[in-house]
JSON list of C-alpha atoms in Angstrom, two decimals:
[
{"chain": "I", "resi": 1, "resn": "MET", "atom": "CA", "xyz": [15.68, -10.75, 7.62]},
{"chain": "I", "resi": 2, "resn": "LYS", "atom": "CA", "xyz": [16.92, -7.60, 9.04]},
{"chain": "I", "resi": 3, "resn": "TYR", "atom": "CA", "xyz": [14.57, -6.08, 5.97]},
{"chain": "I", "resi": 4, "resn": "LEU", "atom": "CA", "xyz": [10.87, -6.68, 5.06]},
{"chain": "I", "resi": 5, "resn": "ILE", "atom": "CA", "xyz": [9.41, -6.58, 1.83]},
{"chain": "I", "resi": 6, "resn": "GLU", "atom": "CA", "xyz": [5.75, -5.44, 1.53]},
{"chain": "I", "resi": 7, "resn": "ASN", "atom": "CA", "xyz": [4.31, -5.73, -2.24]},
{"chain": "I", "resi": 8, "resn": "CYS", "atom": "CA", "xyz": [2.01, -3.62, -3.36]},
{"chain": "I", "resi": 9, "resn": "ALA", "atom": "CA", "xyz": [-0.64, -6.04, -5.04]},
{"chain": "I", "resi": 10, "resn": "GLY", "atom": "CA", "xyz": [-3.35, -5.13, -7.59]},
{"chain": "I", "resi": 11, "resn": "SER", "atom": "CA", "xyz": [-5.13, -8.61, -7.41]},
{"chain": "I", "resi": 12, "resn": "ALA", "atom": "CA", "xyz": [-5.12, -11.66, -6.09]},
{"chain": "I", "resi": 13, "resn": "LEU", "atom": "CA", "xyz": [-2.95, -13.06, -8.27]},
{"chain": "I", "resi": 14, "resn": "SER", "atom": "CA", "xyz": [-0.51, -10.57, -7.91]},
{"chain": "I", "resi": 15, "resn": "ALA", "atom": "CA", "xyz": [-0.55, -11.44, -3.87]},
{"chain": "I", "resi": 16, "resn": "LEU", "atom": "CA", "xyz": [0.05, -15.17, -4.70]},
{"chain": "I", "resi": 17, "resn": "ARG", "atom": "CA", "xyz": [3.01, -14.23, -6.92]},
{"chain": "I", "resi": 18, "resn": "ALA", "atom": "CA", "xyz": [4.33, -11.88, -4.49]},
{"chain": "I", "resi": 19, "resn": "GLN", "atom": "CA", "xyz": [4.10, -14.76, -1.86]},
{"chain": "I", "resi": 20, "resn": "GLU", "atom": "CA", "xyz": [6.18, -16.86, -4.43]},
{"chain": "I", "resi": 21, "resn": "GLY", "atom": "CA", "xyz": [8.80, -14.20, -4.65]},
{"chain": "I", "resi": 22, "resn": "GLY", "atom": "CA", "xyz": [9.50, -14.26, -0.96]},
{"chain": "I", "resi": 23, "resn": "ALA", "atom": "CA", "xyz": [7.17, -10.85, 0.24]},
{"chain": "I", "resi": 24, "resn": "GLN", "atom": "CA", "xyz": [6.49, -10.97, 3.98]},
{"chain": "I", "resi": 25, "resn": "ARG", "atom": "CA", "xyz": [3.28, -9.22, 3.52]},
{"chain": "I", "resi": 26, "resn": "VAL", "atom": "CA", "xyz": [0.90, -7.95, 1.21]},
{"chain": "I", "resi": 27, "resn": "GLU", "atom": "CA", "xyz": [-1.23, -5.01, 0.52]},
{"chain": "I", "resi": 28, "resn": "LEU", "atom": "CA", "xyz": [-3.78, -5.79, -1.44]},
{"chain": "I", "resi": 29, "resn": "CYS", "atom": "CA", "xyz": [-5.84, -3.31, -3.77]},
{"chain": "I", "resi": 30, "resn": "THR", "atom": "CA", "xyz": [-6.90, -2.14, -7.22]},
{"chain": "I", "resi": 31, "resn": "ALA", "atom": "CA", "xyz": [-6.59, 0.49, -9.62]},
{"chain": "I", "resi": 32, "resn": "LEU", "atom": "CA", "xyz": [-2.74, 0.89, -8.95]},
{"chain": "I", "resi": 33, "resn": "SER", "atom": "CA", "xyz": [-2.45, 3.78, -11.57]},
{"chain": "I", "resi": 34, "resn": "GLU", "atom": "CA", "xyz": [-4.79, 5.90, -9.24]},
{"chain": "I", "resi": 35, "resn": "GLY", "atom": "CA", "xyz": [-2.89, 5.72, -6.31]},
{"chain": "I", "resi": 36, "resn": "GLY", "atom": "CA", "xyz": [-4.65, 2.13, -5.26]},
{"chain": "I", "resi": 37, "resn": "LEU", "atom": "CA", "xyz": [-8.25, 1.79, -4.31]},
{"chain": "I", "resi": 38, "resn": "SER", "atom": "CA", "xyz": [-10.42, -0.77, -2.31]},
{"chain": "I", "resi": 39, "resn": "PRO", "atom": "CA", "xyz": [-10.40, -3.99, -3.86]},
{"chain": "I", "resi": 40, "resn": "SER", "atom": "CA", "xyz": [-13.57, -5.96, -4.25]},
{"chain": "I", "resi": 41, "resn": "TYR", "atom": "CA", "xyz": [-14.95, -8.46, -1.33]},
{"chain": "I", "resi": 42, "resn": "GLY", "atom": "CA", "xyz": [-14.15, -11.45, -3.89]},
{"chain": "I", "resi": 43, "resn": "GLU", "atom": "CA", "xyz": [-11.11, -10.23, -4.57]},
{"chain": "I", "resi": 44, "resn": "VAL", "atom": "CA", "xyz": [-9.91, -9.97, -0.80]},
{"chain": "I", "resi": 45, "resn": "LYS", "atom": "CA", "xyz": [-11.74, -13.51, -0.56]},
{"chain": "I", "resi": 46, "resn": "LEU", "atom": "CA", "xyz": [-9.53, -15.01, -2.80]},
{"chain": "I", "resi": 47, "resn": "ALA", "atom": "CA", "xyz": [-6.31, -13.44, -1.80]},
{"chain": "I", "resi": 48, "resn": "ARG", "atom": "CA", "xyz": [-6.97, -15.13, 1.58]},
{"chain": "I", "resi": 49, "resn": "ARG", "atom": "CA", "xyz": [-7.57, -18.05, 0.43]},
{"chain": "I", "resi": 50, "resn": "LEU", "atom": "CA", "xyz": [-4.58, -17.95, -1.76]},
{"chain": "I", "resi": 51, "resn": "ILE", "atom": "CA", "xyz": [-1.75, -16.25, 0.83]},
{"chain": "I", "resi": 52, "resn": "ASP", "atom": "CA", "xyz": [-0.37, -17.74, 4.38]},
{"chain": "I", "resi": 53, "resn": "ILE", "atom": "CA", "xyz": [1.84, -14.29, 4.64]},
{"chain": "I", "resi": 54, "resn": "LYS", "atom": "CA", "xyz": [0.29, -10.98, 6.19]},
{"chain": "I", "resi": 55, "resn": "LEU", "atom": "CA", "xyz": [-2.69, -9.96, 4.18]},
{"chain": "I", "resi": 56, "resn": "HIS", "atom": "CA", "xyz": [-3.01, -6.29, 4.90]},
{"chain": "I", "resi": 57, "resn": "VAL", "atom": "CA", "xyz": [-5.93, -4.46, 2.51]},
{"chain": "I", "resi": 58, "resn": "LEU", "atom": "CA", "xyz": [-6.24, -0.55, 1.22]},
{"chain": "I", "resi": 59, "resn": "VAL", "atom": "CA", "xyz": [-9.45, 1.00, 2.57]},
{"chain": "I", "resi": 60, "resn": "ARG", "atom": "CA", "xyz": [-9.67, 3.76, 0.14]},
{"chain": "I", "resi": 61, "resn": "PRO", "atom": "CA", "xyz": [-13.19, 4.87, -1.68]},
{"chain": "I", "resi": 62, "resn": "ARG", "atom": "CA", "xyz": [-11.87, 6.71, -4.12]},
{"chain": "I", "resi": 63, "resn": "SER", "atom": "CA", "xyz": [-9.23, 8.20, -5.99]},
{"chain": "I", "resi": 64, "resn": "GLY", "atom": "CA", "xyz": [-8.06, 11.83, -5.70]},
{"chain": "I", "resi": 65, "resn": "ASP", "atom": "CA", "xyz": [-7.24, 13.74, -2.21]},
{"chain": "I", "resi": 66, "resn": "PHE", "atom": "CA", "xyz": [-7.97, 12.09, 0.99]},
{"chain": "I", "resi": 67, "resn": "LEU", "atom": "CA", "xyz": [-10.81, 14.05, 2.20]},
{"chain": "I", "resi": 68, "resn": "TYR", "atom": "CA", "xyz": [-13.91, 12.46, 3.02]},
{"chain": "I", "resi": 69, "resn": "SER", "atom": "CA", "xyz": [-17.42, 13.31, 2.91]},
{"chain": "I", "resi": 70, "resn": "PRO", "atom": "CA", "xyz": [-19.88, 11.26, 5.41]},
{"chain": "I", "resi": 71, "resn": "LEU", "atom": "CA", "xyz": [-21.49, 9.23, 2.75]},
{"chain": "I", "resi": 72, "resn": "GLU", "atom": "CA", "xyz": [-17.71, 8.12, 1.92]},
{"chain": "I", "resi": 73, "resn": "GLU", "atom": "CA", "xyz": [-17.01, 7.43, 5.73]},
{"chain": "I", "resi": 74, "resn": "GLU", "atom": "CA", "xyz": [-19.95, 4.95, 5.71]},
{"chain": "I", "resi": 75, "resn": "LEU", "atom": "CA", "xyz": [-18.66, 3.12, 2.76]},
{"chain": "I", "resi": 76, "resn": "MET", "atom": "CA", "xyz": [-15.38, 2.78, 4.37]},
{"chain": "I", "resi": 77, "resn": "LEU", "atom": "CA", "xyz": [-16.35, 1.36, 7.61]},
{"chain": "I", "resi": 78, "resn": "GLU", "atom": "CA", "xyz": [-18.85, -1.12, 6.11]},
{"chain": "I", "resi": 79, "resn": "ASP", "atom": "CA", "xyz": [-15.74, -1.99, 3.74]},
{"chain": "I", "resi": 80, "resn": "ILE", "atom": "CA", "xyz": [-13.69, -2.41, 6.91]},
{"chain": "I", "resi": 81, "resn": "ARG", "atom": "CA", "xyz": [-16.48, -5.10, 8.42]},
{"chain": "I", "resi": 82, "resn": "GLN", "atom": "CA", "xyz": [-16.46, -6.86, 5.23]},
{"chain": "I", "resi": 83, "resn": "TYR", "atom": "CA", "xyz": [-12.63, -7.54, 5.55]},
{"chain": "I", "resi": 84, "resn": "LEU", "atom": "CA", "xyz": [-12.62, -8.44, 8.72]},
{"chain": "I", "resi": 85, "resn": "ALA", "atom": "CA", "xyz": [-14.97, -10.98, 8.26]},
{"chain": "I", "resi": 86, "resn": "LEU", "atom": "CA", "xyz": [-12.83, -12.28, 5.99]},
{"chain": "I", "resi": 87, "resn": "GLY", "atom": "CA", "xyz": [-10.36, -12.44, 8.21]},
{"chain": "I", "resi": 88, "resn": "VAL", "atom": "CA", "xyz": [-7.29, -9.60, 6.77]},
{"chain": "I", "resi": 89, "resn": "ASP", "atom": "CA", "xyz": [-4.39, -9.28, 9.11]},
{"chain": "I", "resi": 90, "resn": "GLY", "atom": "CA", "xyz": [-4.25, -5.23, 8.89]},
{"chain": "I", "resi": 91, "resn": "PHE", "atom": "CA", "xyz": [-5.92, -2.50, 6.98]},
{"chain": "I", "resi": 92, "resn": "VAL", "atom": "CA", "xyz": [-4.20, 0.47, 5.04]},
{"chain": "I", "resi": 93, "resn": "LEU", "atom": "CA", "xyz": [-5.94, 3.37, 6.10]},
{"chain": "I", "resi": 94, "resn": "GLY", "atom": "CA", "xyz": [-5.60, 7.63, 5.82]},
{"chain": "I", "resi": 95, "resn": "ALA", "atom": "CA", "xyz": [-7.85, 10.89, 6.01]},
{"chain": "I", "resi": 96, "resn": "LEU", "atom": "CA", "xyz": [-6.77, 14.36, 5.82]},
{"chain": "I", "resi": 97, "resn": "THR", "atom": "CA", "xyz": [-8.77, 17.52, 7.26]},
{"chain": "I", "resi": 98, "resn": "PRO", "atom": "CA", "xyz": [-9.64, 20.58, 4.60]},
{"chain": "I", "resi": 99, "resn": "GLU", "atom": "CA", "xyz": [-6.37, 22.65, 5.77]},
{"chain": "I", "resi": 100, "resn": "GLY", "atom": "CA", "xyz": [-4.21, 19.33, 5.19]},
{"chain": "I", "resi": 101, "resn": "ASP", "atom": "CA", "xyz": [-3.43, 17.92, 8.56]},
{"chain": "I", "resi": 102, "resn": "ILE", "atom": "CA", "xyz": [-4.58, 14.30, 9.93]},
{"chain": "I", "resi": 103, "resn": "ASP", "atom": "CA", "xyz": [-8.13, 13.88, 10.64]},
{"chain": "I", "resi": 104, "resn": "ARG", "atom": "CA", "xyz": [-8.50, 12.43, 13.87]},
{"chain": "I", "resi": 105, "resn": "PRO", "atom": "CA", "xyz": [-11.40, 11.99, 14.25]},
{"chain": "I", "resi": 106, "resn": "LEU", "atom": "CA", "xyz": [-12.30, 10.16, 11.33]},
{"chain": "I", "resi": 107, "resn": "MET", "atom": "CA", "xyz": [-9.16, 8.42, 11.88]},
{"chain": "I", "resi": 108, "resn": "GLU", "atom": "CA", "xyz": [-10.21, 7.41, 15.22]},
{"chain": "I", "resi": 109, "resn": "ARG", "atom": "CA", "xyz": [-13.29, 5.79, 14.02]},
{"chain": "I", "resi": 110, "resn": "LEU", "atom": "CA", "xyz": [-11.95, 4.13, 11.47]},
{"chain": "I", "resi": 111, "resn": "ILE", "atom": "CA", "xyz": [-9.18, 2.55, 13.62]},
{"chain": "I", "resi": 112, "resn": "ARG", "atom": "CA", "xyz": [-11.69, 1.68, 16.26]},
{"chain": "I", "resi": 113, "resn": "ALA", "atom": "CA", "xyz": [-13.43, -0.49, 13.57]},
{"chain": "I", "resi": 114, "resn": "THR", "atom": "CA", "xyz": [-10.77, -2.26, 12.59]},
{"chain": "I", "resi": 115, "resn": "GLU", "atom": "CA", "xyz": [-11.00, -3.99, 16.17]},
{"chain": "I", "resi": 116, "resn": "GLY", "atom": "CA", "xyz": [-7.19, -4.21, 17.42]},
{"chain": "I", "resi": 117, "resn": "ARG", "atom": "CA", "xyz": [-5.80, -5.50, 13.80]},
{"chain": "I", "resi": 118, "resn": "PRO", "atom": "CA", "xyz": [-2.43, -3.17, 12.95]},
{"chain": "I", "resi": 119, "resn": "VAL", "atom": "CA", "xyz": [-2.90, 0.03, 10.71]},
{"chain": "I", "resi": 120, "resn": "THR", "atom": "CA", "xyz": [-0.41, 1.25, 7.95]},
{"chain": "I", "resi": 121, "resn": "PHE", "atom": "CA", "xyz": [-0.97, 5.10, 7.88]},
{"chain": "I", "resi": 122, "resn": "HIS", "atom": "CA", "xyz": [-0.87, 5.66, 3.94]},
{"chain": "I", "resi": 123, "resn": "ARG", "atom": "CA", "xyz": [0.42, 8.01, 1.93]},
{"chain": "I", "resi": 124, "resn": "ALA", "atom": "CA", "xyz": [-1.73, 10.89, 2.97]},
{"chain": "I", "resi": 125, "resn": "ILE", "atom": "CA", "xyz": [0.65, 11.80, 4.72]},
{"chain": "I", "resi": 126, "resn": "ASP", "atom": "CA", "xyz": [2.67, 12.68, 1.53]},
{"chain": "I", "resi": 127, "resn": "MET", "atom": "CA", "xyz": [-0.26, 15.50, 0.69]},
{"chain": "I", "resi": 128, "resn": "CYS", "atom": "CA", "xyz": [-0.17, 16.55, 4.42]},
{"chain": "I", "resi": 129, "resn": "ARG", "atom": "CA", "xyz": [1.00, 20.29, 5.46]},
{"chain": "I", "resi": 130, "resn": "ASP", "atom": "CA", "xyz": [3.26, 19.25, 7.70]},
{"chain": "I", "resi": 131, "resn": "PRO", "atom": "CA", "xyz": [4.68, 15.51, 7.67]},
{"chain": "I", "resi": 132, "resn": "LEU", "atom": "CA", "xyz": [6.58, 15.94, 11.29]},
{"chain": "I", "resi": 133, "resn": "GLY", "atom": "CA", "xyz": [3.76, 16.85, 13.05]},
{"chain": "I", "resi": 134, "resn": "ALA", "atom": "CA", "xyz": [1.69, 14.29, 11.27]},
{"chain": "I", "resi": 135, "resn": "LEU", "atom": "CA", "xyz": [4.06, 12.10, 12.87]},
{"chain": "I", "resi": 136, "resn": "GLU", "atom": "CA", "xyz": [3.24, 12.75, 16.17]},
{"chain": "I", "resi": 137, "resn": "ASP", "atom": "CA", "xyz": [-0.61, 12.46, 15.36]},
{"chain": "I", "resi": 138, "resn": "ILE", "atom": "CA", "xyz": [-0.29, 9.10, 13.76]},
{"chain": "I", "resi": 139, "resn": "ILE", "atom": "CA", "xyz": [1.71, 7.99, 16.62]},
{"chain": "I", "resi": 140, "resn": "ALA", "atom": "CA", "xyz": [-0.90, 9.23, 18.97]},
{"chain": "I", "resi": 141, "resn": "LEU", "atom": "CA", "xyz": [-3.53, 7.11, 16.94]},
{"chain": "I", "resi": 142, "resn": "GLY", "atom": "CA", "xyz": [-1.90, 4.01, 17.71]},
{"chain": "I", "resi": 143, "resn": "CYS", "atom": "CA", "xyz": [-1.10, 2.72, 14.22]},
{"chain": "I", "resi": 144, "resn": "GLN", "atom": "CA", "xyz": [1.78, 0.51, 13.54]},
{"chain": "I", "resi": 145, "resn": "ARG", "atom": "CA", "xyz": [3.76, 2.22, 10.44]},
{"chain": "I", "resi": 146, "resn": "ILE", "atom": "CA", "xyz": [3.46, 4.87, 7.98]},
{"chain": "I", "resi": 147, "resn": "LEU", "atom": "CA", "xyz": [3.85, 4.36, 4.33]},
{"chain": "I", "resi": 148, "resn": "SER", "atom": "CA", "xyz": [5.64, 7.45, 2.72]},
{"chain": "I", "resi": 149, "resn": "SER", "atom": "CA", "xyz": [7.77, 8.26, -0.26]},
{"chain": "I", "resi": 150, "resn": "GLY", "atom": "CA", "xyz": [9.22, 11.67, 1.91]},
{"chain": "I", "resi": 151, "resn": "ALA", "atom": "CA", "xyz": [6.33, 14.04, 0.38]},
{"chain": "I", "resi": 152, "resn": "ALA", "atom": "CA", "xyz": [8.27, 12.96, -3.27]},
{"chain": "I", "resi": 153, "resn": "PRO", "atom": "CA", "xyz": [7.60, 11.46, -6.52]},
{"chain": "I", "resi": 154, "resn": "THR", "atom": "CA", "xyz": [9.41, 8.85, -5.18]},
{"chain": "I", "resi": 155, "resn": "ALA", "atom": "CA", "xyz": [11.44, 7.21, -1.85]},
{"chain": "I", "resi": 156, "resn": "LEU", "atom": "CA", "xyz": [14.53, 7.87, -3.19]},
{"chain": "I", "resi": 157, "resn": "GLY", "atom": "CA", "xyz": [13.76, 11.35, -3.65]},
{"chain": "I", "resi": 158, "resn": "GLY", "atom": "CA", "xyz": [12.06, 11.79, -0.58]},
{"chain": "I", "resi": 159, "resn": "ALA", "atom": "CA", "xyz": [15.02, 9.81, 0.75]},
{"chain": "I", "resi": 160, "resn": "PRO", "atom": "CA", "xyz": [15.91, 13.07, 3.65]},
{"chain": "I", "resi": 161, "resn": "LEU", "atom": "CA", "xyz": [12.77, 13.47, 4.82]},
{"chain": "I", "resi": 162, "resn": "LEU", "atom": "CA", "xyz": [11.97, 9.65, 5.60]},
{"chain": "I", "resi": 163, "resn": "ARG", "atom": "CA", "xyz": [15.32, 9.76, 7.28]},
{"chain": "I", "resi": 164, "resn": "GLN", "atom": "CA", "xyz": [13.92, 12.67, 9.87]},
{"chain": "I", "resi": 165, "resn": "LEU", "atom": "CA", "xyz": [10.93, 10.34, 10.16]},
{"chain": "I", "resi": 166, "resn": "VAL", "atom": "CA", "xyz": [12.77, 7.49, 11.03]},
{"chain": "I", "resi": 167, "resn": "GLU", "atom": "CA", "xyz": [14.68, 9.27, 13.34]},
{"chain": "I", "resi": 168, "resn": "CYS", "atom": "CA", "xyz": [11.88, 11.10, 14.76]},
{"chain": "I", "resi": 169, "resn": "SER", "atom": "CA", "xyz": [10.02, 8.37, 15.00]},
{"chain": "I", "resi": 170, "resn": "ALA", "atom": "CA", "xyz": [12.72, 6.68, 17.50]},
{"chain": "I", "resi": 171, "resn": "GLY", "atom": "CA", "xyz": [11.38, 2.78, 17.25]},
{"chain": "I", "resi": 172, "resn": "ARG", "atom": "CA", "xyz": [7.69, 4.07, 18.02]},
{"chain": "I", "resi": 173, "resn": "ILE", "atom": "CA", "xyz": [6.47, 3.66, 15.00]},
{"chain": "I", "resi": 174, "resn": "HIS", "atom": "CA", "xyz": [7.73, 1.32, 11.61]},
{"chain": "I", "resi": 175, "resn": "ILE", "atom": "CA", "xyz": [8.38, 4.02, 8.91]},
{"chain": "I", "resi": 176, "resn": "MET", "atom": "CA", "xyz": [7.89, 2.10, 5.34]},
{"chain": "I", "resi": 177, "resn": "PRO", "atom": "CA", "xyz": [9.29, 4.04, 2.12]},
{"chain": "I", "resi": 178, "resn": "GLY", "atom": "CA", "xyz": [7.11, 3.30, -0.88]},
{"chain": "I", "resi": 179, "resn": "GLY", "atom": "CA", "xyz": [7.02, 4.91, -4.14]},
{"chain": "I", "resi": 180, "resn": "GLY", "atom": "CA", "xyz": [9.04, 4.22, -7.27]},
{"chain": "I", "resi": 181, "resn": "ILE", "atom": "CA", "xyz": [11.12, 1.12, -5.62]},
{"chain": "I", "resi": 182, "resn": "THR", "atom": "CA", "xyz": [12.68, -1.44, -7.63]},
{"chain": "I", "resi": 183, "resn": "PRO", "atom": "CA", "xyz": [15.35, -3.82, -7.12]},
{"chain": "I", "resi": 184, "resn": "GLU", "atom": "CA", "xyz": [17.89, -1.44, -8.44]},
{"chain": "I", "resi": 185, "resn": "ASN", "atom": "CA", "xyz": [17.36, 1.02, -6.08]},
{"chain": "I", "resi": 186, "resn": "ILE", "atom": "CA", "xyz": [15.93, -0.99, -2.71]},
{"chain": "I", "resi": 187, "resn": "GLN", "atom": "CA", "xyz": [19.48, -1.07, -1.52]},
{"chain": "I", "resi": 188, "resn": "GLN", "atom": "CA", "xyz": [19.97, 2.80, -1.55]},
{"chain": "I", "resi": 189, "resn": "VAL", "atom": "CA", "xyz": [16.76, 3.63, -0.49]},
{"chain": "I", "resi": 190, "resn": "ALA", "atom": "CA", "xyz": [17.32, 1.77, 2.61]},
{"chain": "I", "resi": 191, "resn": "LEU", "atom": "CA", "xyz": [20.48, 2.83, 3.71]},
{"chain": "I", "resi": 192, "resn": "GLN", "atom": "CA", "xyz": [19.85, 6.70, 2.90]},
{"chain": "I", "resi": 193, "resn": "THR", "atom": "CA", "xyz": [16.66, 6.59, 4.73]},
{"chain": "I", "resi": 194, "resn": "GLY", "atom": "CA", "xyz": [17.70, 3.74, 7.91]},
{"chain": "I", "resi": 195, "resn": "ALA", "atom": "CA", "xyz": [14.27, 1.95, 7.41]},
{"chain": "I", "resi": 196, "resn": "HIS", "atom": "CA", "xyz": [13.66, -1.76, 7.51]},
{"chain": "I", "resi": 197, "resn": "GLU", "atom": "CA", "xyz": [10.54, -2.18, 5.98]},
{"chain": "I", "resi": 198, "resn": "LEU", "atom": "CA", "xyz": [10.17, -1.62, 2.05]},
{"chain": "I", "resi": 199, "resn": "HIS", "atom": "CA", "xyz": [7.02, -1.51, -0.28]},
{"chain": "I", "resi": 200, "resn": "LEU", "atom": "CA", "xyz": [7.28, -1.89, -3.88]},
{"chain": "I", "resi": 201, "resn": "SER", "atom": "CA", "xyz": [4.84, -3.22, -6.37]},
{"chain": "I", "resi": 202, "resn": "ALA", "atom": "CA", "xyz": [7.68, -5.03, -8.51]},
{"chain": "I", "resi": 203, "resn": "ARG", "atom": "CA", "xyz": [5.36, -5.72, -11.23]},
{"chain": "I", "resi": 204, "resn": "SER", "atom": "CA", "xyz": [6.06, -6.93, -14.96]},
{"chain": "I", "resi": 205, "resn": "PRO", "atom": "CA", "xyz": [3.35, -6.77, -18.29]},
{"chain": "I", "resi": 206, "resn": "VAL", "atom": "CA", "xyz": [2.05, -10.24, -18.88]},
{"chain": "I", "resi": 207, "resn": "ALA", "atom": "CA", "xyz": [0.53, -10.82, -22.48]},
{"chain": "I", "resi": 208, "resn": "SER", "atom": "CA", "xyz": [-2.90, -11.58, -22.92]},
{"chain": "I", "resi": 209, "resn": "ALA", "atom": "CA", "xyz": [-4.20, -14.92, -24.19]},
{"chain": "I", "resi": 210, "resn": "MET", "atom": "CA", "xyz": [-6.33, -13.02, -26.73]},
{"chain": "I", "resi": 211, "resn": "ARG", "atom": "CA", "xyz": [-5.90, -14.19, -30.37]},
{"chain": "I", "resi": 212, "resn": "TYR", "atom": "CA", "xyz": [-8.10, -11.77, -31.79]},
{"chain": "I", "resi": 213, "resn": "ARG", "atom": "CA", "xyz": [-7.50, -7.78, -30.81]},
{"chain": "I", "resi": 214, "resn": "ASN", "atom": "CA", "xyz": [-9.47, -5.20, -32.20]},
{"chain": "I", "resi": 215, "resn": "PRO", "atom": "CA", "xyz": [-6.97, -2.05, -32.55]},
{"chain": "I", "resi": 216, "resn": "ARG", "atom": "CA", "xyz": [-10.20, 0.72, -32.87]},
{"chain": "I", "resi": 217, "resn": "VAL", "atom": "CA", "xyz": [-11.51, 0.28, -29.54]},
{"chain": "I", "resi": 218, "resn": "SER", "atom": "CA", "xyz": [-10.21, 1.23, -26.16]},
{"chain": "I", "resi": 219, "resn": "MET", "atom": "CA", "xyz": [-11.51, 0.81, -22.80]},
{"chain": "I", "resi": 220, "resn": "GLY", "atom": "CA", "xyz": [-10.75, 4.04, -21.64]},
{"chain": "I", "resi": 221, "resn": "GLY", "atom": "CA", "xyz": [-6.85, 3.97, -21.71]},
{"chain": "I", "resi": 222, "resn": "GLY", "atom": "CA", "xyz": [-6.23, 5.32, -24.69]},
{"chain": "I", "resi": 223, "resn": "ASP", "atom": "CA", "xyz": [-3.01, 4.88, -27.01]},
{"chain": "I", "resi": 224, "resn": "SER", "atom": "CA", "xyz": [-0.87, 5.49, -23.88]},
{"chain": "I", "resi": 225, "resn": "VAL", "atom": "CA", "xyz": [-2.27, 2.06, -22.52]},
{"chain": "I", "resi": 226, "resn": "ASN", "atom": "CA", "xyz": [-1.77, -1.86, -23.30]},
{"chain": "I", "resi": 227, "resn": "GLU", "atom": "CA", "xyz": [-4.95, -3.33, -23.00]},
{"chain": "I", "resi": 228, "resn": "TYR", "atom": "CA", "xyz": [-3.55, -6.78, -23.90]},
{"chain": "I", "resi": 229, "resn": "ALA", "atom": "CA", "xyz": [-1.52, -6.99, -21.26]},
{"chain": "I", "resi": 230, "resn": "GLN", "atom": "CA", "xyz": [-1.53, -7.18, -17.19]},
{"chain": "I", "resi": 231, "resn": "LEU", "atom": "CA", "xyz": [1.01, -5.82, -15.09]},
{"chain": "I", "resi": 232, "resn": "LEU", "atom": "CA", "xyz": [1.29, -8.50, -12.46]},
{"chain": "I", "resi": 233, "resn": "THR", "atom": "CA", "xyz": [3.78, -8.99, -9.39]},
{"chain": "I", "resi": 234, "resn": "ASP", "atom": "CA", "xyz": [6.87, -10.40, -10.85]},
{"chain": "I", "resi": 235, "resn": "PRO", "atom": "CA", "xyz": [8.31, -13.01, -8.91]},
{"chain": "I", "resi": 236, "resn": "SER", "atom": "CA", "xyz": [11.54, -12.68, -10.25]},
{"chain": "I", "resi": 237, "resn": "LYS", "atom": "CA", "xyz": [11.40, -8.80, -8.88]},
{"chain": "I", "resi": 238, "resn": "ILE", "atom": "CA", "xyz": [10.77, -10.36, -5.28]},
{"chain": "I", "resi": 239, "resn": "ARG", "atom": "CA", "xyz": [13.47, -12.23, -5.12]},
{"chain": "I", "resi": 240, "resn": "ALA", "atom": "CA", "xyz": [15.91, -9.89, -6.71]},
{"chain": "I", "resi": 241, "resn": "ALA", "atom": "CA", "xyz": [14.89, -7.28, -4.08]},
{"chain": "I", "resi": 242, "resn": "ARG", "atom": "CA", "xyz": [14.81, -9.81, -1.30]},
{"chain": "I", "resi": 243, "resn": "LEU", "atom": "CA", "xyz": [18.67, -10.45, -2.33]},
{"chain": "I", "resi": 244, "resn": "ALA", "atom": "CA", "xyz": [19.68, -7.13, -2.41]},
{"chain": "I", "resi": 245, "resn": "LEU", "atom": "CA", "xyz": [18.11, -6.62, 0.95]},
{"chain": "I", "resi": 246, "resn": "GLU", "atom": "CA", "xyz": [20.22, -9.74, 2.38]},
{"chain": "I", "resi": 247, "resn": "GLN", "atom": "CA", "xyz": [23.54, -8.39, 1.33]},
{"chain": "I", "resi": 248, "resn": "LEU", "atom": "CA", "xyz": [23.64, -5.28, 3.44]},
{"chain": "I", "resi": 249, "resn": "PRO", "atom": "CA", "xyz": [25.36, -4.95, 6.10]}
]
């Protein structure tokens, strides 16, 4: 294919469903509602056993900003070591300084720990003060790609900046739009940005098999969250996204 689809998979099961739908790569994480966090050792181990496509793993120890303490750095380095031992194909990383620039010293230490595996700089770039300046720092670090919504809530809304990033990168790094991409708008995102790798979660709710349900108790989500359904990668949505991209010239 001229285009590559990466699925943001929130579990090993979603990773398997992404492969069934035809995704070429998975970014495995957890807590997608919080922007994605590092998955457990067991989740990564199971995903590696279940799928043959490329498996990249997010290393993000908590939700919130991307300014990390020395203790959080230790945690990230330990996660990288554990994931390496499981045979992952790549890592998804990102760190910023208090001023909103790329934290190059920390990124250098994290990248060195990956032992040469491909690194994607994640959407921390959307929270930095100067995305175009950050592009050059990320290229200098040796990252293979940047995941970005173009500093906007969605990749479609951020398409102008994403196109700038694609043009300024001049083939030195892959710019991968992500954020709010669906089978219905993926053609538009690809055409408006000029990108050839696209990142989407493509999820649908799958009902729980629970027959007894207690309507008086919530595990933290409140009334806005259906605790008797899982949001899982939908193979039919991945197939539809692939078909839409295959129709592009």
